[in-house]
CSV table of C-alpha atoms in Angstrom, one decimal:
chain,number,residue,atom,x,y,z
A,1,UNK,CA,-80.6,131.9,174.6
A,2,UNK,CA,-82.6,128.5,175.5
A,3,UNK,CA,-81.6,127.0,172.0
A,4,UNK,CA,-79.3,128.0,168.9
A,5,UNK,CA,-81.9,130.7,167.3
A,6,UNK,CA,-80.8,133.8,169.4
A,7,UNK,CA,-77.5,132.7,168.2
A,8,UNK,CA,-78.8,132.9,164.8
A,9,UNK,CA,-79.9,136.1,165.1
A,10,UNK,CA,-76.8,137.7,166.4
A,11,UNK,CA,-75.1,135.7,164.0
A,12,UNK,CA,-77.4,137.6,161.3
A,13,UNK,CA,-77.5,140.9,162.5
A,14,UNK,CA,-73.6,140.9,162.7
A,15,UNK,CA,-73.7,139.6,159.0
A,16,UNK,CA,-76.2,142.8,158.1
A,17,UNK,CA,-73.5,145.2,159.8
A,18,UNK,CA,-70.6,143.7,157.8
A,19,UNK,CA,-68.5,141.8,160.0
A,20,UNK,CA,-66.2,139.4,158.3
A,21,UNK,CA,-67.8,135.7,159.0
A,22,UNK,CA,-64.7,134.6,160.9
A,23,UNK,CA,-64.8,137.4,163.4
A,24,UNK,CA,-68.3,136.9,163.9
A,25,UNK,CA,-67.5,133.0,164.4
A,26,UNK,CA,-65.2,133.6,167.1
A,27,UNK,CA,-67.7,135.8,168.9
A,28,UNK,CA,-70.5,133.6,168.6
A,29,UNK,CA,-68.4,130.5,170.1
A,30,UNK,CA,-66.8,131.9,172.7
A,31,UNK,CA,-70.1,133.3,173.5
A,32,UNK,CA,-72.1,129.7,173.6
A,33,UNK,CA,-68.6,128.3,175.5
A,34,UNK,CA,-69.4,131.1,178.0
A,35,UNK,CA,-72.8,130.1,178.2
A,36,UNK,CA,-71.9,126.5,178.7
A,37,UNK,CA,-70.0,127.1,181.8
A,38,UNK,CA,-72.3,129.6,183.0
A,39,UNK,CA,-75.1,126.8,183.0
A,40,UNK,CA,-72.7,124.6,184.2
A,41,UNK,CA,-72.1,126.6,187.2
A,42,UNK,CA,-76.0,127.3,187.8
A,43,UNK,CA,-77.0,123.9,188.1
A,44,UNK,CA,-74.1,122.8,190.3
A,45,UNK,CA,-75.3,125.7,192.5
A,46,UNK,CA,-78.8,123.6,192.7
A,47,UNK,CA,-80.9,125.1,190.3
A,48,UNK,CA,-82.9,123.2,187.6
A,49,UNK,CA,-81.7,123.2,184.0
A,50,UNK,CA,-84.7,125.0,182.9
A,51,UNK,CA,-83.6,127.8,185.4
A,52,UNK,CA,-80.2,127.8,184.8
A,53,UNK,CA,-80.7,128.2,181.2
A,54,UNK,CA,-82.8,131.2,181.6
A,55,UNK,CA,-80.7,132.4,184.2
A,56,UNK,CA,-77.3,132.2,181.5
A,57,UNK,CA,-79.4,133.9,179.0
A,58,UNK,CA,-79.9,136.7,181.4
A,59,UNK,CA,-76.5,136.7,182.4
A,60,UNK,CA,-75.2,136.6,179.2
A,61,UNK,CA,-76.9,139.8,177.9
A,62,UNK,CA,-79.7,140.2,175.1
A,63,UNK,CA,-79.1,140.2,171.6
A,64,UNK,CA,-79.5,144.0,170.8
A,65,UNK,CA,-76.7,144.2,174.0
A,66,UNK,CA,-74.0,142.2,172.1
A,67,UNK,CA,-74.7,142.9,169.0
A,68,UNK,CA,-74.0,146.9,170.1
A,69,UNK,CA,-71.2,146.1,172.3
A,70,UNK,CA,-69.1,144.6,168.7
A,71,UNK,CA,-70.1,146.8,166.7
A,72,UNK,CA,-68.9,149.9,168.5
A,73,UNK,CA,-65.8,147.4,169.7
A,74,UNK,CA,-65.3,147.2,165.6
A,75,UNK,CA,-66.3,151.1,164.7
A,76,UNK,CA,-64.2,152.5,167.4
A,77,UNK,CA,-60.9,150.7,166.2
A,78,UNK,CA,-59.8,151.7,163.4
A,79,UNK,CA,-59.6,155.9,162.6
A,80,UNK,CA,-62.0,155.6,159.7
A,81,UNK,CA,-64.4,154.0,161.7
A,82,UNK,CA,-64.4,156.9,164.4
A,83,UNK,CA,-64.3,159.8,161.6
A,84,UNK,CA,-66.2,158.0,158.9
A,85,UNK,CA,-67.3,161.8,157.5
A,86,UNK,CA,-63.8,162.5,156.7
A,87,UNK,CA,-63.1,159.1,155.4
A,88,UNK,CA,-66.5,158.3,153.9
A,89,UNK,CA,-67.4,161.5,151.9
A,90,UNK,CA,-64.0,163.8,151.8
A,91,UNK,CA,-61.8,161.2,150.5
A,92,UNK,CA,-63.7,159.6,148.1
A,93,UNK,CA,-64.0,162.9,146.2
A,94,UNK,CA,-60.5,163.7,147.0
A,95,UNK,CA,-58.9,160.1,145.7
A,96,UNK,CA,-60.8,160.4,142.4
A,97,UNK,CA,-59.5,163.9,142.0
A,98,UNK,CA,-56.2,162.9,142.5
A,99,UNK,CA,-56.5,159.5,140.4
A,100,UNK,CA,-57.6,161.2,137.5
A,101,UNK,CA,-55.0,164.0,137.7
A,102,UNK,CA,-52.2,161.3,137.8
A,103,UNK,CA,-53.9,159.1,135.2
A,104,UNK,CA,-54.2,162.3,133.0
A,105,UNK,CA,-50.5,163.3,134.1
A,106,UNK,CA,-48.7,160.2,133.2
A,107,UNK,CA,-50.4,159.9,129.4
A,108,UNK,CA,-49.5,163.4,128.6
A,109,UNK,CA,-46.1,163.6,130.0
A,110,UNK,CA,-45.5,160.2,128.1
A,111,UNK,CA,-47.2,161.5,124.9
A,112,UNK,CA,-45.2,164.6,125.2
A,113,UNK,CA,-42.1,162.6,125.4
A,114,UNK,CA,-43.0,160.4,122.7
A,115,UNK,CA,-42.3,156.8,124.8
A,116,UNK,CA,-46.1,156.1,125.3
A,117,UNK,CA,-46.5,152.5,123.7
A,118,UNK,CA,-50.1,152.7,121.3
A,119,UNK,CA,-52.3,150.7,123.6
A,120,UNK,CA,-51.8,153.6,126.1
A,121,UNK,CA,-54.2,155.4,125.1
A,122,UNK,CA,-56.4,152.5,125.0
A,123,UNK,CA,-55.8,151.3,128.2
A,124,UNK,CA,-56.2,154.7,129.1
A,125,UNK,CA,-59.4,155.3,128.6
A,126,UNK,CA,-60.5,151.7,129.8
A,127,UNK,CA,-58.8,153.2,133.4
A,128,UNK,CA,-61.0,156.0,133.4
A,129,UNK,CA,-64.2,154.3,132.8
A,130,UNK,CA,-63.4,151.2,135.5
A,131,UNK,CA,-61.4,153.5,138.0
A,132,UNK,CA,-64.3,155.1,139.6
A,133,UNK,CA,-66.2,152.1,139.7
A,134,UNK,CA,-63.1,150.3,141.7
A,135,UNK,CA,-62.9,153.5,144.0
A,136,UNK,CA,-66.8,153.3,145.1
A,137,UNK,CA,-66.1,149.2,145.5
A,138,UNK,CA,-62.8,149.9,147.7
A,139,UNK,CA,-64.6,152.9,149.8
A,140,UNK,CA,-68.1,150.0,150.2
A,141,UNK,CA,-65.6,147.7,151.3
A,142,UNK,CA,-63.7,149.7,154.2
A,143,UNK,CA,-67.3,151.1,155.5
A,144,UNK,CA,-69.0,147.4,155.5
A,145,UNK,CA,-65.5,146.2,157.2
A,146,UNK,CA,-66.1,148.9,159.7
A,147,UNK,CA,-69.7,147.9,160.6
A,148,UNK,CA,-70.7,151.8,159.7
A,149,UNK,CA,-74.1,152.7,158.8
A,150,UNK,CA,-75.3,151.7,155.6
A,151,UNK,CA,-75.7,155.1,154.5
A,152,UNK,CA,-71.5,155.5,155.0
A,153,UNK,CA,-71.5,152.1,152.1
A,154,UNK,CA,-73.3,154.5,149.6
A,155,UNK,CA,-71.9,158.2,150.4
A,156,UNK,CA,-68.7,157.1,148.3
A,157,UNK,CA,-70.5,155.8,145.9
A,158,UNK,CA,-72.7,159.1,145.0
A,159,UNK,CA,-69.8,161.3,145.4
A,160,UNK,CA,-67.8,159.8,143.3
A,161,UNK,CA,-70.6,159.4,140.5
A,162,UNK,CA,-71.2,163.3,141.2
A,163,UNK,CA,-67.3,163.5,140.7
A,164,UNK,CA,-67.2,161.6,137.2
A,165,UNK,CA,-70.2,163.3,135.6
A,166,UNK,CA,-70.0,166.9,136.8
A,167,UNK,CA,-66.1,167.5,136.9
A,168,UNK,CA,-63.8,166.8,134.4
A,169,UNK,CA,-60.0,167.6,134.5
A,170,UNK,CA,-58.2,168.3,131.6
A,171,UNK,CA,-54.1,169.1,131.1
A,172,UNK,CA,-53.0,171.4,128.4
A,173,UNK,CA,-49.1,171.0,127.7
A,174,UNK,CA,-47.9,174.1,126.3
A,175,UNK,CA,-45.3,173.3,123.1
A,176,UNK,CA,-41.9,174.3,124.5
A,177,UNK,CA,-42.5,172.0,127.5
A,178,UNK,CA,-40.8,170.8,130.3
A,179,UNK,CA,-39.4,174.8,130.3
A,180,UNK,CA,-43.0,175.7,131.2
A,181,UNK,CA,-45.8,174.9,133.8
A,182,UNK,CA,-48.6,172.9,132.3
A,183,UNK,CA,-52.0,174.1,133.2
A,184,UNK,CA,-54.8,172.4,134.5
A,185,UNK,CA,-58.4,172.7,134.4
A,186,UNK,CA,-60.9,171.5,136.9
A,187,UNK,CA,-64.4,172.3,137.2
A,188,UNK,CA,-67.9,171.8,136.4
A,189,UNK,CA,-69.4,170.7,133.1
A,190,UNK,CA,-72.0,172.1,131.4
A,191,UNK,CA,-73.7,168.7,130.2
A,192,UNK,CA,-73.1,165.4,132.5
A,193,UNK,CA,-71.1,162.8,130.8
A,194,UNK,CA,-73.8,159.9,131.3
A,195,UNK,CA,-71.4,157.4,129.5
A,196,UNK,CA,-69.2,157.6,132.4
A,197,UNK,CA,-71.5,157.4,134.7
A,198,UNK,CA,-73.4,154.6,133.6
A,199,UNK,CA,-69.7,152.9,133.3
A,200,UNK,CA,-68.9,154.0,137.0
A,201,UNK,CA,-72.0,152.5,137.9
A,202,UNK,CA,-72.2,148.8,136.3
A,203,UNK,CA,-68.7,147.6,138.1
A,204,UNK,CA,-70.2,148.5,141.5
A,205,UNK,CA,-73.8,147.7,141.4
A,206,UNK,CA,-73.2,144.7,140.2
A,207,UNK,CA,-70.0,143.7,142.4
A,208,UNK,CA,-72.5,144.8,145.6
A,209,UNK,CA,-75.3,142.5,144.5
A,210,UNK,CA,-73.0,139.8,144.2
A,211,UNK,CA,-71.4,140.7,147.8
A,212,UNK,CA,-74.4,141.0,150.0
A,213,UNK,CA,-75.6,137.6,148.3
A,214,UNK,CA,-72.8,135.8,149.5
A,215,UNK,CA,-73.3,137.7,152.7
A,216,UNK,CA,-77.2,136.6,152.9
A,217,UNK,CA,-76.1,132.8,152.0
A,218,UNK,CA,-73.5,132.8,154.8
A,219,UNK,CA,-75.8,134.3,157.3
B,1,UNK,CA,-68.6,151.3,177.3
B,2,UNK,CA,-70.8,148.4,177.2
B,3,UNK,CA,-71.1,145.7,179.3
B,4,UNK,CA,-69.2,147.4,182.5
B,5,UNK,CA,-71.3,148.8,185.5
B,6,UNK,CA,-71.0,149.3,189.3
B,7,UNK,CA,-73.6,146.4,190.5
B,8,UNK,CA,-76.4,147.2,192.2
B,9,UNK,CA,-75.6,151.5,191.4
B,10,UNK,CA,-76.8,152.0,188.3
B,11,UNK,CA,-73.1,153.1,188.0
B,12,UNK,CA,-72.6,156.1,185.4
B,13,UNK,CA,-71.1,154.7,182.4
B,14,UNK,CA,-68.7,157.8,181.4
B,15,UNK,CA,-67.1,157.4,185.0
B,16,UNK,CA,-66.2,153.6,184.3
B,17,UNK,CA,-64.6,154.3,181.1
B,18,UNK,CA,-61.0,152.7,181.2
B,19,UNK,CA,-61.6,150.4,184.0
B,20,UNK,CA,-62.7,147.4,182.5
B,21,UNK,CA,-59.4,147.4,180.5
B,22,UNK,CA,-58.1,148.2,183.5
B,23,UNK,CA,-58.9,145.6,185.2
B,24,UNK,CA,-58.8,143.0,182.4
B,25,UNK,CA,-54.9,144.1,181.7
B,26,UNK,CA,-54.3,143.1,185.2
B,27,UNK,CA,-55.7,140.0,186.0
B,28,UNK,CA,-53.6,138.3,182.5
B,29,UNK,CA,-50.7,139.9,183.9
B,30,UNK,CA,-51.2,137.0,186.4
B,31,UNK,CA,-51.6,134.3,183.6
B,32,UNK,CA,-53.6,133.4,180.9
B,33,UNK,CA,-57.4,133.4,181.1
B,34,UNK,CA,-60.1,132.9,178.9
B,35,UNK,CA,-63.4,135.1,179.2
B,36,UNK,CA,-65.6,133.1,181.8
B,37,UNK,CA,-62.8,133.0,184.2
B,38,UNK,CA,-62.4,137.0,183.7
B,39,UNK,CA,-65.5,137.9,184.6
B,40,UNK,CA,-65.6,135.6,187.6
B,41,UNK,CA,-62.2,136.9,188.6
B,42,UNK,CA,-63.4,140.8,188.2
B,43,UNK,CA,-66.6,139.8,190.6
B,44,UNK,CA,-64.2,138.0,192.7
B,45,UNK,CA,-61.7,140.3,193.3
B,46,UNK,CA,-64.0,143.8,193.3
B,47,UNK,CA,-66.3,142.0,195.9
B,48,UNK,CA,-68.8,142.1,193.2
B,49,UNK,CA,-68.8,145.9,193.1
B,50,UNK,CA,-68.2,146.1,189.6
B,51,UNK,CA,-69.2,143.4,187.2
B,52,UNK,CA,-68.6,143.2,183.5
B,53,UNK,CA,-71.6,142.2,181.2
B,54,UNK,CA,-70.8,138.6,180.6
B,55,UNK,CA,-71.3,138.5,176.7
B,56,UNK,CA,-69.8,142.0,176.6
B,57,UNK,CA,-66.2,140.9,177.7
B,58,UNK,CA,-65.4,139.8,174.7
B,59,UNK,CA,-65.7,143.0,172.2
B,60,UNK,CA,-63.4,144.6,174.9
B,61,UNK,CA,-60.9,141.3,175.1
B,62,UNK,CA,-60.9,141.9,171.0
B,63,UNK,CA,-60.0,145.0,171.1
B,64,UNK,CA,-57.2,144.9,173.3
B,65,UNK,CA,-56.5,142.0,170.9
B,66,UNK,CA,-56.3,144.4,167.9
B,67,UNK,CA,-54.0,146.7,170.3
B,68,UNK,CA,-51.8,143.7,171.0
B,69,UNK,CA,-52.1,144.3,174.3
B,70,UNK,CA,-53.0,140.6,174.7
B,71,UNK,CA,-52.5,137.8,172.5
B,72,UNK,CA,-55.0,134.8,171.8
B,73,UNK,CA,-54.8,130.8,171.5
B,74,UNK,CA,-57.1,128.1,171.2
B,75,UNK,CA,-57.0,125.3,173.8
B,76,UNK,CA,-58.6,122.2,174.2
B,77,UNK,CA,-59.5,121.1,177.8
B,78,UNK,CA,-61.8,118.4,178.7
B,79,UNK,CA,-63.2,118.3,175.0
B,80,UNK,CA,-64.3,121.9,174.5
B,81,UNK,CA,-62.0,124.5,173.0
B,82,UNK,CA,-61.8,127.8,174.5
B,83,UNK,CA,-59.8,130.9,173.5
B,84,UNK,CA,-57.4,131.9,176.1
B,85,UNK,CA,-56.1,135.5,176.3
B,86,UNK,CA,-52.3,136.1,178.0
B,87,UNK,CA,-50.6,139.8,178.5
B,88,UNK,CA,-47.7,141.1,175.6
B,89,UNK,CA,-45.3,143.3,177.0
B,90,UNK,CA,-47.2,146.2,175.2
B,91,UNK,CA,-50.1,145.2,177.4
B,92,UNK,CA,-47.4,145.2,180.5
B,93,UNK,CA,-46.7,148.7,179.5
B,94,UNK,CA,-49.9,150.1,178.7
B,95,UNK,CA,-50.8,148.0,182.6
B,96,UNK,CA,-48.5,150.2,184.2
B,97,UNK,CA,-49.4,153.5,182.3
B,98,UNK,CA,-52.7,152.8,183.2
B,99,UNK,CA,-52.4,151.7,187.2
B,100,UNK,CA,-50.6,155.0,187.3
B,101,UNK,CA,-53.1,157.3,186.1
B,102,UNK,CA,-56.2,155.4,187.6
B,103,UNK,CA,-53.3,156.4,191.6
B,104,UNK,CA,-53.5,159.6,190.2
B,105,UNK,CA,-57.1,159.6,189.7
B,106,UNK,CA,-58.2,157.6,192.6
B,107,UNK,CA,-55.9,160.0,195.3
B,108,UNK,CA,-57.4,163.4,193.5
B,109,UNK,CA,-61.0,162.5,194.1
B,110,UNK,CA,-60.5,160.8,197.4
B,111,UNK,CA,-58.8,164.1,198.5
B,112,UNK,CA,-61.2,166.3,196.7
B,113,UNK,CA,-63.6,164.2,198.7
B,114,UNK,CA,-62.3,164.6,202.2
B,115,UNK,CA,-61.4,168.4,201.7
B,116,UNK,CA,-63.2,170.1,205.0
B,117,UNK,CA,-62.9,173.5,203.2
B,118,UNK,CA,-64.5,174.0,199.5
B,119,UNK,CA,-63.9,177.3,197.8
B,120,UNK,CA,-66.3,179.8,197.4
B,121,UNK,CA,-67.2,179.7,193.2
B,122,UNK,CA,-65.7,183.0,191.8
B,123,UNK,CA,-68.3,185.2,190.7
């Protein structure tokens, strides 16, 4: 690494895999300190600075090298980063299941018991059009932190777009409730509900766009 | 693991699993260190059988880091700043959990090794 461009690039390929800047900071000055001293200690051992530059950069390791080394340093610390199948396409499915049911829960229990204010149902359906959107953002998030595959940033995404406009849960509350269960219902639709997928789609898109910006400016 | 290999060996990578943190854990239990002086302490001391890949150190140091097995700091000496590492007491204990196992290890294959008699395979 005869000049700063090598550091550039590692700089930039750590950007592309999603390491926060100040991680990738640290890395890339300790590594040029390290380089430093390794020169330092080449040329008092007689060689020529050309020599002992080369020589650091050789020492040091090639870009592909440390580039791999902190990214499976990053992938392998954290559980979703070693089971990112589980974590990646299971629970994004699973969480927007489960944040619907609630969502859908709480307005008809408070409905039922006649204390839900009258922007509830308002609000309501503003939560259901902006919640999966914030679910896919959350799920891009914790892959890009985790320096996963691309591939692991979108996963969420689709499955929870496949979740919002092929599944719908609905809760019947029978009359003499709380004496008896409510049922639920869970399953395909027979026409896709393109409103809310288009609505599940603008927050993210446009939130991603606006992230790997930043991330291209900082790199 | 990247960035550790038996020099000169083309050491097998799955066999050195362990022993960079091994070997990290206990040269900080001596004092602090930042990453130029661990990998010319690891050469040092293992007679340059096994080095660590220079640049590679520091995803390992990191990790530990996220472990809190070590702890970091930033000090300045002779105008440069360099990030020196030090040993918690989770990193003592996780030291001596691992100095044990690596005995263990280390005695099993060195007896496996001497062994004069070796069992037929069961058919």
């Amino acid at each position: 690494m005869s000049q700063n461009r090598p550091f550039k690039t590692l700089r930039k390929q750590l950007i592309d895999h999603g390491l926060q800047v100040s991680e990738i900071r640290r890395y890339v000055d300790e590594l040029r300190a390290h380089r430093q001293d390794i020169v330092a200690e080449l040329i008092a051992s007689g060689l020529p600075p050309v020599d002992a530059q080369l020589g650091a950069d050789h020492r040091l390791g090639d870009v592909h090298t440390l580039v791999a080394a902190k990214i499976k340093q990053v992938r392998s610390s954290t559980f979703a980063g070693r089971h990112p199948c589980l974590c990646f396409s299971f629970m994004p499915a699973f969480s927007a299941a489960a944040s619907f049911t609630v969502l859908t829960m709480l307005l008809a229990t408070s409905w039922h018991f006649k204390i839900a204010p009258r922007w509830l149902g308002a609000v309501s359906i503003a939560a259901q059009l902006i919640l999966p959107g914030v679910l896919a953002i959350l799920f891009y998030q914790a892959a890009r932190r985790r320096a996963l595959a691309r591939a692991w940033r979108i996963v969420p995404l689709a499955v929870i777009l496949l979740s919002v406009v092929w599944f719908r849960i609905s809760m019947r509350l029978p009359p003499e409730f709380p004496g008896t269960q409510a049922t639920f219902w869970f399953g395909i639709v027979p026409s896709p509900n393109f409103i809310a997928m288009t609505s599940a789609l603008i927050l993210p898109v446009v939130w991603i766009s606006w992230l790997e910006n930043k991330h291209v400016r900082a790199a | 693991m990247y960035g550790l290999r038996m020099a000169n060996t083309g050491g097998d990578v799955s066999f050195m699993n362990g022993v960079a943190e091994l070997l990290v854990l206990r040269l900080l239990s001596r004092g602090e260190m930042y990453g130029y002086e661990i990998v010319r302490a690891i050469a040092e001391s293992t007679g340059g059988v096994i080095a660590v890949g220079e640049g590679c150190v520091y995803p390992i140091l990191h990790a530990m880091e996220k472990k809190r097995w070590v702890a970091s700091r930033r000090r300045k000496l002779d105008g440069r700043t360099r990030i020196y590492y030090r040993l918690t007491d989770a990193g003592s204990g996780r030291l001596q959990v691992a100095s044990a196992r690596w005995s263990e290890i280390s005695a099993a294959v060195s007896a496996a090794l001497k062994a004069t008699h070796v069992p037929e395979p069961a058919l």
